Structures are given as C-alpha cells and as structure tokens.
PDB file of C-alpha atoms and ligand atoms in Angstrom:
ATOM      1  CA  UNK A 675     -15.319 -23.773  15.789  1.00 96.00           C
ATOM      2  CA  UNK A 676     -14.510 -22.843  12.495  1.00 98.00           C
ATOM      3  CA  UNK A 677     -17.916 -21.187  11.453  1.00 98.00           C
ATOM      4  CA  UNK A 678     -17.895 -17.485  10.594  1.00 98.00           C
ATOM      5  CA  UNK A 679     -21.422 -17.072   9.721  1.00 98.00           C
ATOM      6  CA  UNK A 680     -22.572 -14.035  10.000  1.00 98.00           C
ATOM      7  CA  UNK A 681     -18.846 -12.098  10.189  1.00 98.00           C
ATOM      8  CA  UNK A 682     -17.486  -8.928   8.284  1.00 98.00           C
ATOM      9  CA  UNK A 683     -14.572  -9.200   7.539  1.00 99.00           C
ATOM     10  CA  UNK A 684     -11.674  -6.530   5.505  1.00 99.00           C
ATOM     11  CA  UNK A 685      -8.966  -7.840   3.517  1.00 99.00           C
ATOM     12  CA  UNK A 686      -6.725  -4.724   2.695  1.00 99.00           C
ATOM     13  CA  UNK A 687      -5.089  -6.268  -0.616  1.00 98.00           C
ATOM     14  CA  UNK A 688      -7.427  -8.817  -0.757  1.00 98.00           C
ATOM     15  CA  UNK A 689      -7.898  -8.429  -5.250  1.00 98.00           C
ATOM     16  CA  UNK A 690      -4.676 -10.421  -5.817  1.00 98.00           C
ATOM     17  CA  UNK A 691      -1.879 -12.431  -4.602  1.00 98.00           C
ATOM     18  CA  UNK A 692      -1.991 -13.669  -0.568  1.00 98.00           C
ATOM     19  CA  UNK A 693      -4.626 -11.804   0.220  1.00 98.00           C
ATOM     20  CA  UNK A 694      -7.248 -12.974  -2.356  1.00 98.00           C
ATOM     21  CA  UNK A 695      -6.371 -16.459  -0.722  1.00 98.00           C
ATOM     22  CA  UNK A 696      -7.114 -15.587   2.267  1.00 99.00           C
ATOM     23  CA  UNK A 697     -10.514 -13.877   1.200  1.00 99.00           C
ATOM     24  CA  UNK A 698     -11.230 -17.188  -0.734  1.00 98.00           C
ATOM     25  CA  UNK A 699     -11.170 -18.675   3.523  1.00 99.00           C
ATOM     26  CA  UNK A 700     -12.810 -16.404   4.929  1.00 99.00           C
ATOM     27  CA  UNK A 701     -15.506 -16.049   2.551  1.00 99.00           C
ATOM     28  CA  UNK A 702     -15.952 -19.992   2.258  1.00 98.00           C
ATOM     29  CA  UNK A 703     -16.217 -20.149   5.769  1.00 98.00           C
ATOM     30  CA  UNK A 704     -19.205 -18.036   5.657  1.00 98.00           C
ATOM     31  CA  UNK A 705     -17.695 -14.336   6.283  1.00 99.00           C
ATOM     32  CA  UNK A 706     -18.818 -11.147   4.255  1.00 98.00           C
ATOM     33  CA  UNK A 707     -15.418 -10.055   2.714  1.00 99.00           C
ATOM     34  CA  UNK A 708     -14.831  -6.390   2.258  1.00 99.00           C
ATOM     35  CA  UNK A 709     -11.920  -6.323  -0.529  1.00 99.00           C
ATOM     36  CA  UNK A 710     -10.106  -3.287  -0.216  1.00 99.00           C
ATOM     37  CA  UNK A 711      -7.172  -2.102  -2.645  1.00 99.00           C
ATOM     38  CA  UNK A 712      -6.789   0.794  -5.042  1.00 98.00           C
ATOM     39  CA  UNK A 713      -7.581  -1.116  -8.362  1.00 98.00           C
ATOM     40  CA  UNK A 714     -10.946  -1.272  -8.694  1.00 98.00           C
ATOM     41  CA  UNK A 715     -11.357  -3.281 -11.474  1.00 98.00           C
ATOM     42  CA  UNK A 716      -9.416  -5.736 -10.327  1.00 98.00           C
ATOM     43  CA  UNK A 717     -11.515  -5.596  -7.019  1.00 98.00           C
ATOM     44  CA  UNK A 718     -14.698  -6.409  -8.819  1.00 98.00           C
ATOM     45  CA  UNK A 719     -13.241  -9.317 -10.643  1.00 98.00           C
ATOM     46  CA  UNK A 720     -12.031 -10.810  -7.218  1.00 98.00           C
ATOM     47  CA  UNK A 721     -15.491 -10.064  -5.591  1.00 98.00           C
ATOM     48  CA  UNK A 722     -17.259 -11.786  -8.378  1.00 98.00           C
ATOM     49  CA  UNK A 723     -15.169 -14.861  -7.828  1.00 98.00           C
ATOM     50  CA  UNK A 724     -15.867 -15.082  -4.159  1.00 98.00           C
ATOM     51  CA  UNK A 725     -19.787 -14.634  -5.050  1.00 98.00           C
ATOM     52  CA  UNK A 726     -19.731 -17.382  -7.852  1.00 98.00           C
ATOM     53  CA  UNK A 727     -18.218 -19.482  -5.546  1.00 98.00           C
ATOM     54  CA  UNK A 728     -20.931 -19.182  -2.903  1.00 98.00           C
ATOM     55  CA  UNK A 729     -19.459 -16.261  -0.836  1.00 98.00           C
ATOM     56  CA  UNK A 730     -20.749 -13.297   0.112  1.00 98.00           C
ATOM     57  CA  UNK A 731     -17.967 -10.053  -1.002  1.00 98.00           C
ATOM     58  CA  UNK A 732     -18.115  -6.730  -1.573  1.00 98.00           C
ATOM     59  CA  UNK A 733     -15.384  -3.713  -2.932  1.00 98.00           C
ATOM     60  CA  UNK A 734     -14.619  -0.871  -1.074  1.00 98.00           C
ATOM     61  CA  UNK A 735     -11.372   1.292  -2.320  1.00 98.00           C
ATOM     62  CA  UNK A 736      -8.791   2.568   0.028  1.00 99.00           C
ATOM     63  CA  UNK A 737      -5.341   3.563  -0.038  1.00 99.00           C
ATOM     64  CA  UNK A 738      -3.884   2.149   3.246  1.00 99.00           C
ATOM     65  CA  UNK A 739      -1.036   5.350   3.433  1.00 98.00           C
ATOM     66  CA  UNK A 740      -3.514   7.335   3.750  1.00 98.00           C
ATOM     67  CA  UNK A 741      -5.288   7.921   6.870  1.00 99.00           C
ATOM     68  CA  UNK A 742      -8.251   9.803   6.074  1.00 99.00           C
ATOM     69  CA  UNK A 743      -8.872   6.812   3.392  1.00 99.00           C
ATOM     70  CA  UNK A 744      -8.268   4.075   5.833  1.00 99.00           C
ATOM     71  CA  UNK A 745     -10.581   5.655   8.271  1.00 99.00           C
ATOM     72  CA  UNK A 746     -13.421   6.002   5.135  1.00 99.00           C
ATOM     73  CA  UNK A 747     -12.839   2.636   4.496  1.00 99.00           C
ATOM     74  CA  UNK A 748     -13.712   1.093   7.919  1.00 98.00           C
ATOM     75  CA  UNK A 749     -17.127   3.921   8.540  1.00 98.00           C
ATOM     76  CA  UNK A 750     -18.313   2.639   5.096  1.00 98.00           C
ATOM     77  CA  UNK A 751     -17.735  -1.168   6.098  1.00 98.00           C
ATOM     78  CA  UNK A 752     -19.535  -0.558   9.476  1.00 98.00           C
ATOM     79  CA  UNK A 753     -22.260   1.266   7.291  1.00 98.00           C
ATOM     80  CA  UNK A 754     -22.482  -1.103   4.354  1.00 98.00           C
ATOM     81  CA  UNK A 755     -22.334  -4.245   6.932  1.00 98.00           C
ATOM     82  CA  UNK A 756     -23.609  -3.281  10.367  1.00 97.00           C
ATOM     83  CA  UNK A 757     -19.936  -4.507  11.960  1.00 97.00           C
ATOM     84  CA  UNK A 758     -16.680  -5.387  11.608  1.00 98.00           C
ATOM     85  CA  UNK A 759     -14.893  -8.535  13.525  1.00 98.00           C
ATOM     86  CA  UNK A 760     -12.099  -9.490  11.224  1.00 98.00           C
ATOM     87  CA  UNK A 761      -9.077  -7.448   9.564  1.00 99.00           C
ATOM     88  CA  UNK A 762      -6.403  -9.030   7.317  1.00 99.00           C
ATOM     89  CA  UNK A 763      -3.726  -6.467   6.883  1.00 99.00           C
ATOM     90  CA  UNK A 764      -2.525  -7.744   4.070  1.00 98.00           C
ATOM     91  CA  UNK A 765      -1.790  -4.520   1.361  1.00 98.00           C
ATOM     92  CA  UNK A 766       2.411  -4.349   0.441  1.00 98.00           C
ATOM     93  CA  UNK A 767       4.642  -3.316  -1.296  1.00 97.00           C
ATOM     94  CA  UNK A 768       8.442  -3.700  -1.982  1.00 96.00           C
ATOM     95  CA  UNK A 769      11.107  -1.583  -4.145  1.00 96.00           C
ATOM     96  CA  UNK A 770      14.037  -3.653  -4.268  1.00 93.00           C
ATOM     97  CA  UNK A 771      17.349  -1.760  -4.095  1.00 94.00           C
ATOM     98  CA  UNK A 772      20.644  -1.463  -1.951  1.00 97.00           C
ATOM     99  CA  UNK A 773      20.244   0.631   1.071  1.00 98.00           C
ATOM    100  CA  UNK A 774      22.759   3.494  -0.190  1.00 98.00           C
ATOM    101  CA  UNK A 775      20.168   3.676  -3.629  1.00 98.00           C
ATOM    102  CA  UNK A 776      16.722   4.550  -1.481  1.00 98.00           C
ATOM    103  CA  UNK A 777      15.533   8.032  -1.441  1.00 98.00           C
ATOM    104  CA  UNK A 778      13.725   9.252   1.667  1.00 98.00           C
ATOM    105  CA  UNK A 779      10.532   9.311  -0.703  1.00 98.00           C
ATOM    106  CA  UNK A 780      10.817   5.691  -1.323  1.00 98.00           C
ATOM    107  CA  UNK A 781      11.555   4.534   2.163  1.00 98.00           C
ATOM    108  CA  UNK A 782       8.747   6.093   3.409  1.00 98.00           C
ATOM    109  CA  UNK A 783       6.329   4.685   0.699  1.00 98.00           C
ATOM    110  CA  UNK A 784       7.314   1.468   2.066  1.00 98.00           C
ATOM    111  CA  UNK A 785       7.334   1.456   5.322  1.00 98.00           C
ATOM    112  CA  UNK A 786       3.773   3.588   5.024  1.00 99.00           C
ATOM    113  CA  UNK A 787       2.262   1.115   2.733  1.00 98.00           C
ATOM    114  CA  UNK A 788       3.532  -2.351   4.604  1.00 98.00           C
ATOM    115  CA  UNK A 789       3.234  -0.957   8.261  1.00 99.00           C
ATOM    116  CA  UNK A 790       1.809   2.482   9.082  1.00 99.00           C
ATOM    117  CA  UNK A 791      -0.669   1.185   7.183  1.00 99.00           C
ATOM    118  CA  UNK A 792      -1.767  -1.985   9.515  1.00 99.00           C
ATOM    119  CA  UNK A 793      -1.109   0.738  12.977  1.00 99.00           C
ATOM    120  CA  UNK A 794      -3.998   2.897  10.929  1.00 99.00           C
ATOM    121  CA  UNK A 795      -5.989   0.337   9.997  1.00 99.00           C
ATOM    122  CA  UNK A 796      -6.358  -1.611  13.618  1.00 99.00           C
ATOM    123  CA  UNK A 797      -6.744   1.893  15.434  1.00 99.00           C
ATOM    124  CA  UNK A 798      -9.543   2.649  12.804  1.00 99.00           C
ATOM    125  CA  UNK A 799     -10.885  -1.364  13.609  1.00 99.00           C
ATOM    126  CA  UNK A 800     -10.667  -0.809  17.457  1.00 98.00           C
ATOM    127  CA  UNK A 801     -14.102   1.193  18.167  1.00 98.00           C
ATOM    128  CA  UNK A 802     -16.140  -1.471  15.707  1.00 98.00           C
ATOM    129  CA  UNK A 803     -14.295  -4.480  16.753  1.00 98.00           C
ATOM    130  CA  UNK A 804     -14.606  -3.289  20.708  1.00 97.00           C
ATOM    131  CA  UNK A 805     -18.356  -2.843  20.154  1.00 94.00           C
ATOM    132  CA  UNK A 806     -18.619  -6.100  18.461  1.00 93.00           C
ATOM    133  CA  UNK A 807     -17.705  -7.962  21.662  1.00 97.00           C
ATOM    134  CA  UNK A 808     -14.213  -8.794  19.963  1.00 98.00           C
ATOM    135  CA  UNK A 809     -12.348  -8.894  16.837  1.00 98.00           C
ATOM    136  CA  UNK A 810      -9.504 -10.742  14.833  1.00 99.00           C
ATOM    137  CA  UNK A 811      -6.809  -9.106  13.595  1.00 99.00           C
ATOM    138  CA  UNK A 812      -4.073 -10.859  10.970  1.00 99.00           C
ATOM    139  CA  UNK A 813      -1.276  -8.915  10.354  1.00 99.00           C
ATOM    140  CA  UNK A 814       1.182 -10.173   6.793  1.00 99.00           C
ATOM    141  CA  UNK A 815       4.890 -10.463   7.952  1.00 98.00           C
ATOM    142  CA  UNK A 816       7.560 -11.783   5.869  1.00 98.00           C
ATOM    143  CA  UNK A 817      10.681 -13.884   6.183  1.00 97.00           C
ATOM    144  CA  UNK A 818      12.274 -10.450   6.038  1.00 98.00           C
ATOM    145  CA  UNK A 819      10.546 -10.310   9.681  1.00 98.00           C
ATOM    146  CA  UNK A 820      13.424 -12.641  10.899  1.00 97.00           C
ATOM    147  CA  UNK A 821      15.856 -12.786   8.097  1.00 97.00           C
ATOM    148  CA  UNK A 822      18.275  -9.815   5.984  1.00 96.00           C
ATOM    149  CA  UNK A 823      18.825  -9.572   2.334  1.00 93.00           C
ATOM    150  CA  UNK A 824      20.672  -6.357   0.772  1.00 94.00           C
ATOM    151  CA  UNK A 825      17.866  -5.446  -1.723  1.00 92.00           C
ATOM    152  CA  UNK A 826      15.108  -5.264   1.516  1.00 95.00           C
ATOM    153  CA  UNK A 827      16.296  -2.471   3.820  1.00 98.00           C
ATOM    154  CA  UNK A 828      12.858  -0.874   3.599  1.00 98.00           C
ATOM    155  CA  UNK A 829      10.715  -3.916   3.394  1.00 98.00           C
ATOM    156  CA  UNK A 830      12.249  -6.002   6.318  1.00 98.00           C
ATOM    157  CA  UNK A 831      12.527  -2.695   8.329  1.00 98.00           C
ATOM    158  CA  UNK A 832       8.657  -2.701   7.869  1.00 99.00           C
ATOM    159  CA  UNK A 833       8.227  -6.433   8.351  1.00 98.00           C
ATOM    160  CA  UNK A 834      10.123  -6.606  11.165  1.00 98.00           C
ATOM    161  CA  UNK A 835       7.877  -4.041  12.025  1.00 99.00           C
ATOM    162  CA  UNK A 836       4.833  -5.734  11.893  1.00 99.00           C
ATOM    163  CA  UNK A 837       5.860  -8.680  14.353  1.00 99.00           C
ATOM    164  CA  UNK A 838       6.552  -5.712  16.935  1.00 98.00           C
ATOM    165  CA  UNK A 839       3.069  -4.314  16.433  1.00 99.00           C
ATOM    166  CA  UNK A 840       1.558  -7.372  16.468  1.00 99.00           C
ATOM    167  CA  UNK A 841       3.074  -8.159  20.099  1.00 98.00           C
ATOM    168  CA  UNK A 842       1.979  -4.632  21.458  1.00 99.00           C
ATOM    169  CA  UNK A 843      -1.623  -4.696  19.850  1.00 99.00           C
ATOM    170  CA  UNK A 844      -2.368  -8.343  21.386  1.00 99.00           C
ATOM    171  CA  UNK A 845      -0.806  -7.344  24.566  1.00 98.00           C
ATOM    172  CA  UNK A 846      -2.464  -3.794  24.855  1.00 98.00           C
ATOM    173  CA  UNK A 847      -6.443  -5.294  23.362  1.00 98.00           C
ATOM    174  CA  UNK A 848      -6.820  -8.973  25.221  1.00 98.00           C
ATOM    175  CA  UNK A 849      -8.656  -7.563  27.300  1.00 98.00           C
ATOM    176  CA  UNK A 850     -11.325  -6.674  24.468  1.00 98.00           C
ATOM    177  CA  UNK A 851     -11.706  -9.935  23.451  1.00 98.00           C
ATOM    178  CA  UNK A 852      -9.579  -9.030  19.936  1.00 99.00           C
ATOM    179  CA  UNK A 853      -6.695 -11.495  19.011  1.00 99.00           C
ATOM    180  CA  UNK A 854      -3.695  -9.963  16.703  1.00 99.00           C
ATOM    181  CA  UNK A 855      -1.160 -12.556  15.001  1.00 98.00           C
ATOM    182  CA  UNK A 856       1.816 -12.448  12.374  1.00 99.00           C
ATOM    183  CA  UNK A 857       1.499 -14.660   9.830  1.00 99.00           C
ATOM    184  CA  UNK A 858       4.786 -14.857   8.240  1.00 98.00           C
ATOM    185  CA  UNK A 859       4.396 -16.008   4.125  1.00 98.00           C
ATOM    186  CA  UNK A 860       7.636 -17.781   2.598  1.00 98.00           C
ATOM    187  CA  UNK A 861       8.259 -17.621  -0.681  1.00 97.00           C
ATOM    188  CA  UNK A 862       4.680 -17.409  -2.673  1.00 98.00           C
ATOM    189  CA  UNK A 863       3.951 -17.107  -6.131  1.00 97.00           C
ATOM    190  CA  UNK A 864       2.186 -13.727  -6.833  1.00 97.00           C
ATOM    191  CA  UNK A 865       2.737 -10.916  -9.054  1.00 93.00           C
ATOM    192  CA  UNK A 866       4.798  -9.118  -6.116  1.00 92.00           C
ATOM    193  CA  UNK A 867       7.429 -12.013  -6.671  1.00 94.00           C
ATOM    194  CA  UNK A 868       7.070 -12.414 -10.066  1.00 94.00           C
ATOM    195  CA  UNK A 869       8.576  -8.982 -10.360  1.00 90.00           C
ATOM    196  CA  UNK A 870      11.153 -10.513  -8.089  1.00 89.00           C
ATOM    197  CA  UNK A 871      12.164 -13.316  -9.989  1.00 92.00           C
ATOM    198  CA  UNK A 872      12.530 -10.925 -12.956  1.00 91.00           C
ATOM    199  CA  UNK A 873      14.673  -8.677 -10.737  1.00 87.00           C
ATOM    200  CA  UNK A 874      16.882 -10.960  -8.663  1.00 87.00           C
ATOM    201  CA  UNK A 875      19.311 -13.758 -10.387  1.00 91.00           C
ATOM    202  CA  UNK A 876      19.446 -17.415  -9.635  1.00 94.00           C
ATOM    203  CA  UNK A 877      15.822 -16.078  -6.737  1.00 93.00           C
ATOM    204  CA  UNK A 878      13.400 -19.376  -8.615  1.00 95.00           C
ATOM    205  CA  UNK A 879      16.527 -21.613  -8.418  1.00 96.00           C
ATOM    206  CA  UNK A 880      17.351 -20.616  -4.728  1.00 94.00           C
ATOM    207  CA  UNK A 881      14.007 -20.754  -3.447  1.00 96.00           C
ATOM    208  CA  UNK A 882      13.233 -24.277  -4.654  1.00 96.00           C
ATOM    209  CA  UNK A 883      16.637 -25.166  -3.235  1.00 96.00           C
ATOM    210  CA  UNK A 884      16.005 -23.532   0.263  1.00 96.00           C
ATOM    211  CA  UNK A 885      12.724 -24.468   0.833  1.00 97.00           C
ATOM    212  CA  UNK A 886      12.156 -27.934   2.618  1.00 98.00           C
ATOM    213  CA  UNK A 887       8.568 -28.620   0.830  1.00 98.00           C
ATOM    214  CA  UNK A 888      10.446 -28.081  -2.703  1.00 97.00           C
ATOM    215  CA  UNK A 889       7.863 -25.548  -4.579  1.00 98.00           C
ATOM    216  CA  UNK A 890       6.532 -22.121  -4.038  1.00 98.00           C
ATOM    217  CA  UNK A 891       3.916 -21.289  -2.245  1.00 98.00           C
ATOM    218  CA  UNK A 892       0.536 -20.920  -3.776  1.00 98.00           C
ATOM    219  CA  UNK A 893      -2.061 -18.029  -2.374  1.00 98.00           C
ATOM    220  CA  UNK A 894      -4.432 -20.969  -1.502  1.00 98.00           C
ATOM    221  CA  UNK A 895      -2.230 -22.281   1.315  1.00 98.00           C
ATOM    222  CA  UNK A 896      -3.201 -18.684   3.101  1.00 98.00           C
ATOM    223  CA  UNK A 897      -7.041 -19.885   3.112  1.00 98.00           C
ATOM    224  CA  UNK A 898      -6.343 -22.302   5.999  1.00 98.00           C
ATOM    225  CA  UNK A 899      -4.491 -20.033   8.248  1.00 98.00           C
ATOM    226  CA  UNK A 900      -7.174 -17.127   7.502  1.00 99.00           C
ATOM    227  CA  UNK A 901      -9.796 -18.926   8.589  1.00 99.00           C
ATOM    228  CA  UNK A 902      -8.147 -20.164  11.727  1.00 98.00           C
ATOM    229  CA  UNK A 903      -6.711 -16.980  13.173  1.00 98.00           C
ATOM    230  CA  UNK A 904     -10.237 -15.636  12.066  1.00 98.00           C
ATOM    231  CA  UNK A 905     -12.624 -18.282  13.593  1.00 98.00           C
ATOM    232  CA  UNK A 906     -13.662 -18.997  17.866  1.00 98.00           C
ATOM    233  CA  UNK A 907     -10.593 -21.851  17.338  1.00 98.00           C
ATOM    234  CA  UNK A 908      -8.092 -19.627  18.025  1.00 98.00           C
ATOM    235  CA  UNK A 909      -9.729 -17.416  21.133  1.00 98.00           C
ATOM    236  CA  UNK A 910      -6.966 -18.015  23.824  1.00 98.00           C
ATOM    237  CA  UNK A 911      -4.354 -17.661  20.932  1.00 98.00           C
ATOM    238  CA  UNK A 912      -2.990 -13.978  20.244  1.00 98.00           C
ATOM    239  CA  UNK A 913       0.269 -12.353  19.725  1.00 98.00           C
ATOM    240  CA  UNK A 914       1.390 -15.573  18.100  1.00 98.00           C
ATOM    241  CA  UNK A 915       4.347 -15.206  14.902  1.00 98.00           C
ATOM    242  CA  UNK A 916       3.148 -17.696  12.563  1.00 98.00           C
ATOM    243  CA  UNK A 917       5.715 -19.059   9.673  1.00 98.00           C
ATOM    244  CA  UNK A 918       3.782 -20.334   6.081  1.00 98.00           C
ATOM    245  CA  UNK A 919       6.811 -21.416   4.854  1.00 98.00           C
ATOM    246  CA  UNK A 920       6.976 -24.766   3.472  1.00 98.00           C
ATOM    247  CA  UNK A 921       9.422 -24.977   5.902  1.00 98.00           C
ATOM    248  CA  UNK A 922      11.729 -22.159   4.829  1.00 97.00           C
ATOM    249  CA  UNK A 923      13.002 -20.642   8.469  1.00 97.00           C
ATOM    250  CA  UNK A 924      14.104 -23.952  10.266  1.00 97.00           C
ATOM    251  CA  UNK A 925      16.222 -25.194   7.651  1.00 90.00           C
ATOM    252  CA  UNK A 926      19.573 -24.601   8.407  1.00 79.00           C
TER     253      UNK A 926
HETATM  254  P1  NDP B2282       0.558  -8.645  -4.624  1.00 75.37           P
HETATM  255  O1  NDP B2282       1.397  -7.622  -5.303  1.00 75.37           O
HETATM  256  O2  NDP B2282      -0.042  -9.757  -5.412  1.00 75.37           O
HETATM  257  O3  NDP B2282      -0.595  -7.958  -3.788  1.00 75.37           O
HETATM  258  C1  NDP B2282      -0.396  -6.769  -3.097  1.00 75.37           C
HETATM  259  C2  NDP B2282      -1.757  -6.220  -2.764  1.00 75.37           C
HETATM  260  O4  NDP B2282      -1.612  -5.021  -2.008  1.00 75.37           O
HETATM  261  C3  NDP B2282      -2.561  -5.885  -3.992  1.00 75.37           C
HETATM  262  O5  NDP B2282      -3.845  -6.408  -3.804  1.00 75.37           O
HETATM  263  C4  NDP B2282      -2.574  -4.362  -4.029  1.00 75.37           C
HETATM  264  O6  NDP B2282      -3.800  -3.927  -4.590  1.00 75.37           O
HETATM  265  C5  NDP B2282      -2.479  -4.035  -2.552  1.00 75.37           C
HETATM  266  N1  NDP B2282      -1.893  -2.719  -2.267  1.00 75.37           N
HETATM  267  C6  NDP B2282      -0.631  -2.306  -2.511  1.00 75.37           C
HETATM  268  N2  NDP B2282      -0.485  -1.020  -2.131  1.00 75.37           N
HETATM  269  C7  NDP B2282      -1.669  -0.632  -1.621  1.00 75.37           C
HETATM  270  C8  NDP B2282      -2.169   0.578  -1.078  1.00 75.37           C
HETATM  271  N3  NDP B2282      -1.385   1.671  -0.962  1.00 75.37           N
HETATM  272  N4  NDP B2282      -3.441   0.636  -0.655  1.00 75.37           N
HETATM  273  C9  NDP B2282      -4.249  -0.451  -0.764  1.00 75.37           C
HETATM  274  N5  NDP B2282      -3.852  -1.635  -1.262  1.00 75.37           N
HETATM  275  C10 NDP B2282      -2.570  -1.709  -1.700  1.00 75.37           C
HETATM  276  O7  NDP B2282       1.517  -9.220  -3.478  1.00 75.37           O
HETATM  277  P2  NDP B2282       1.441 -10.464  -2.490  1.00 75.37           P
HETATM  278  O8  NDP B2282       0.110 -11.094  -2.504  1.00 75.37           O
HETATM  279  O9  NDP B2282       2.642 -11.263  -2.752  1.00 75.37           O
HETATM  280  O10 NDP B2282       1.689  -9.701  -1.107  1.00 75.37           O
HETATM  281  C11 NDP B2282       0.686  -9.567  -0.124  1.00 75.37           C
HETATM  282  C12 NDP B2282       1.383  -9.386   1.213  1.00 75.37           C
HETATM  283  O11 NDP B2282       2.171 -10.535   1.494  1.00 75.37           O
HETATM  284  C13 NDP B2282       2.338  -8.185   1.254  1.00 75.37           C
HETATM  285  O12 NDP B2282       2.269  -7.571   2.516  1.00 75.37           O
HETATM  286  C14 NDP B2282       3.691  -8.837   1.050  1.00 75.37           C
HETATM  287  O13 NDP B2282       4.724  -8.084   1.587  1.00 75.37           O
HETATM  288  C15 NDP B2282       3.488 -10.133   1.797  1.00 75.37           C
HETATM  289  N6  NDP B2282       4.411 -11.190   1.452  1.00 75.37           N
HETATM  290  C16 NDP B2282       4.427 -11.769   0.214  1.00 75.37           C
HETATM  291  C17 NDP B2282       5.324 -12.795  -0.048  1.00 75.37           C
HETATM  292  C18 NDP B2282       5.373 -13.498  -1.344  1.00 75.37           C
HETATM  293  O14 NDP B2282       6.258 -14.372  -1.509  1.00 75.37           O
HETATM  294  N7  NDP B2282       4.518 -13.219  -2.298  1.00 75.37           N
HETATM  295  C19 NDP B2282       6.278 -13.264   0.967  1.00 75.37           C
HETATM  296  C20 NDP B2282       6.164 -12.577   2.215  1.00 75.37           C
HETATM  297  C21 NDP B2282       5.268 -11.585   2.439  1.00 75.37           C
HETATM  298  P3  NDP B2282      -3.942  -2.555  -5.470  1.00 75.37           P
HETATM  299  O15 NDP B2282      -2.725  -2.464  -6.314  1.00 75.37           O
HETATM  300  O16 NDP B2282      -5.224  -2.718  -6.207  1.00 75.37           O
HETATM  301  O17 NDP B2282      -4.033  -1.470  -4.440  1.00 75.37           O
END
C-alpha cells in the first residue's frame, strides 16, 4: 500500500527545509528522488544524504519561474529515469512587506516562484505521468491558504492560489488516474522561517502560543504525508486540502 518501489519521483525544493522531508519519505519508501532547486551544492549534499541512508536520489537544477527550465527539468528526469509518477511542488518563496511597499517586480517573483511555478510544472508532468498509467501530484499550501496577515499579500495571494489549482487539476486529470492534493504546512522550522522569526516580533512566542501541539514543526513530520499522498493508499483520494499543523487552523 505504501510501497513505491520502482517510482520517480521530483521534489522541486527538495535540498532544504519541507521539501528535503518529504524527499527523506519518498526516498525511504523506495522512490528515486529527483531534487530539483537552483543551489547545486546544496543539492548534492541533500542527495548524498538520501543515498547514505539507503535511498536512491539524484540532482537536477531548475528554476521553477522559468518555463523553458521547468520543461528541461522534467525531459531530463524522463531521460535520466525512464518515467515520472510523483511531483512535490514544493519550491517558495516569501518577501515579507505591507501591501502598499511591493513593487510589481516583487509581486510577480512571488506569485511566479510559489504558484506559476506548480501550473508549469504539472502541465510539464501531464504527458509522462499520463503515459505512466497515473501520477501523484502534492502541491505546498500554507496557512496563508486560509488565513491573512499584513506582511503576506503576495504569498497568501499565491497560496491561496495553490488550493484553487489543486481543485481544478484533480477535477480536470481523474480521469488519468493522477491524484493532486494541498498539503497545507503550519508553522515549521526551516531557514524560510528562520528569516521570519528574525523579521517579525513576538512570531516564536506567538506560534508556540497558537499552536495546539506546543512546538514547531520539524521537516520530518512532511515524510509521512509524502509518502501517503504519493503511495496506491491514497488512489480514490484527490483534490483533498490537507492541514500539517499541529493543530494550528481549528483552534479558535
Ligand atoms: P526553504 O527556504 O527551506 O526552502 C525553499 C526551497 O525552495 C529551497 O529548497 C529552494 O532551493 C527552493 N526554491 C526557491 N526558489 C526556487 C526557484 N526559483 N526554483 C527552484 N527552487 C527554488 O523553505 P521551506 O522548506 O520552509 O518552504 C518550502 C515550502 O513550504 C514553500 O512553498 C513554503 O512556502 C511552504 N511553507 C513553509 C512553511 C514553514 O513554516 N516553513 C509554512 C507554510 C508553507 P534553492 O534556493 O536551491 O533554489
């Protein structure tokens, strides 16, 4: 049920942070992780941890704003691997500001990065995935896909995005045997929120506070869910908004 022996699978993002957790899942679980990000070097480091602990990983670099990249990324992983049947669209950013303070430039470097990005990298999926008999595609939301702050009018614009897509990918590929879901992080400890923590007062206090399990999360909680979403378990599931939270978003 849980067996993804003999799977390819892309983790856009996956060198760091959430997505380096969720590679750690899918690779234990017997997948052939492609990590994909723009640092390199920190690419090979995460594929050598994956190998020394018994997966099977390789790095490929892309820039997921940029579709001629994204598109080079998916023909090498069909060319390197033979197929692809997973995608973890994972790769974001955020530039914290109020909404009167972003430039045009900077809105649309976030909203490229954290959701053109996963429309260009499922179209670019589609043909391999189709052939493949089916595919799984996981698609990184946020709480700012169901909740405002003043510093995240690009980021939760995007993550709200994602849920959207989500629903319209499932809907519009069930009948191709691929399953697209939202998996919806809390508040995890990564260098993306380390840079928050430096950036917003009283955020480490107010998250411990807020959240109903009492500690951040750590990237490892994502291996679970990965795997999951990725594996024959979850066949009749798709479209589905999943919170990992610690509880976060039904605490009143
Ligand atoms: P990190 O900053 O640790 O990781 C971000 C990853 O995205 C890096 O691997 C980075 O690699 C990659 N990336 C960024 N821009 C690009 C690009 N243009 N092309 C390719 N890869 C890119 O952050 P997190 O692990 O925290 O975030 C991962 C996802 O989870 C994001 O979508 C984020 O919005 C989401 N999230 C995180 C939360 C948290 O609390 N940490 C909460 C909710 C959502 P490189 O720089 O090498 O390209």
């Amino acid at each position: 049920m849980f067996d993804l022996k003999g799977r390819v699978a892309i983790v856009t993002g996956g060198n760091g942070g959430i997505g380096l957790g969720m590679a750690r899942g899918l690779a234990g679980a017997g997948a052939r992780v492609v990590v994909a990000a723009r640092n390199q070097e920190k690419s090979r480091k995460a594929v050598r941890e994956l190998e020394q602990a018994g997966g099977q990983a390789l790095a490929l670099a892309v820039d997921v704003a940029d579709e001629a990249s994204v598109n080079a990324l998916v023909k090498s992983t069909v060319e390197q691997c033979g197929r692809l049947d997973i995608l973890v669209n994972n790769a974001g950013i955020n530039i914290r500001k109020q909404p009167q303070e972003y430039t045009l430039a900077e809105w649309r470097q976030v909203l490229d990065t954290n959701l053109t990005s996963a429309f260009l990298c499922s179209r670019a999926a589609y043909p391999a995935m189709k052939a493949a008999g089916g595919g799984k595609i996981v698609n990184i939301g946020s709480m700012m896909s169901i909740f405002g702050a003043s510093f995240v009018a690009a980021y939760g614009a995007s993550k709200g995005g994602i849920v959207q897509l989500t629903k319209a990918l499932a809907a519009a590929w069930a009948k191709d045997h691929i399953q697209v879901h939202a998996v919806l992080p809390g508040w995890i400890d990564t260098d993306l929120t380390q840079a928050a923590r430096r950036q917003v007062p009283g955020l480490n206090e107010n998250v411990l506070r807020r959240t109903p399990a009492g500690r951040w999360g750590a990237i490892d909680d994502f291996a679970g869910i990965a795997v999951f979403l990725a594996a024959p378990a979850s066949d009749f599931i798709t479209g589905a908004v999943i919170t990992v939270d610690g509880g976060y978003s039904v605490q009143g």
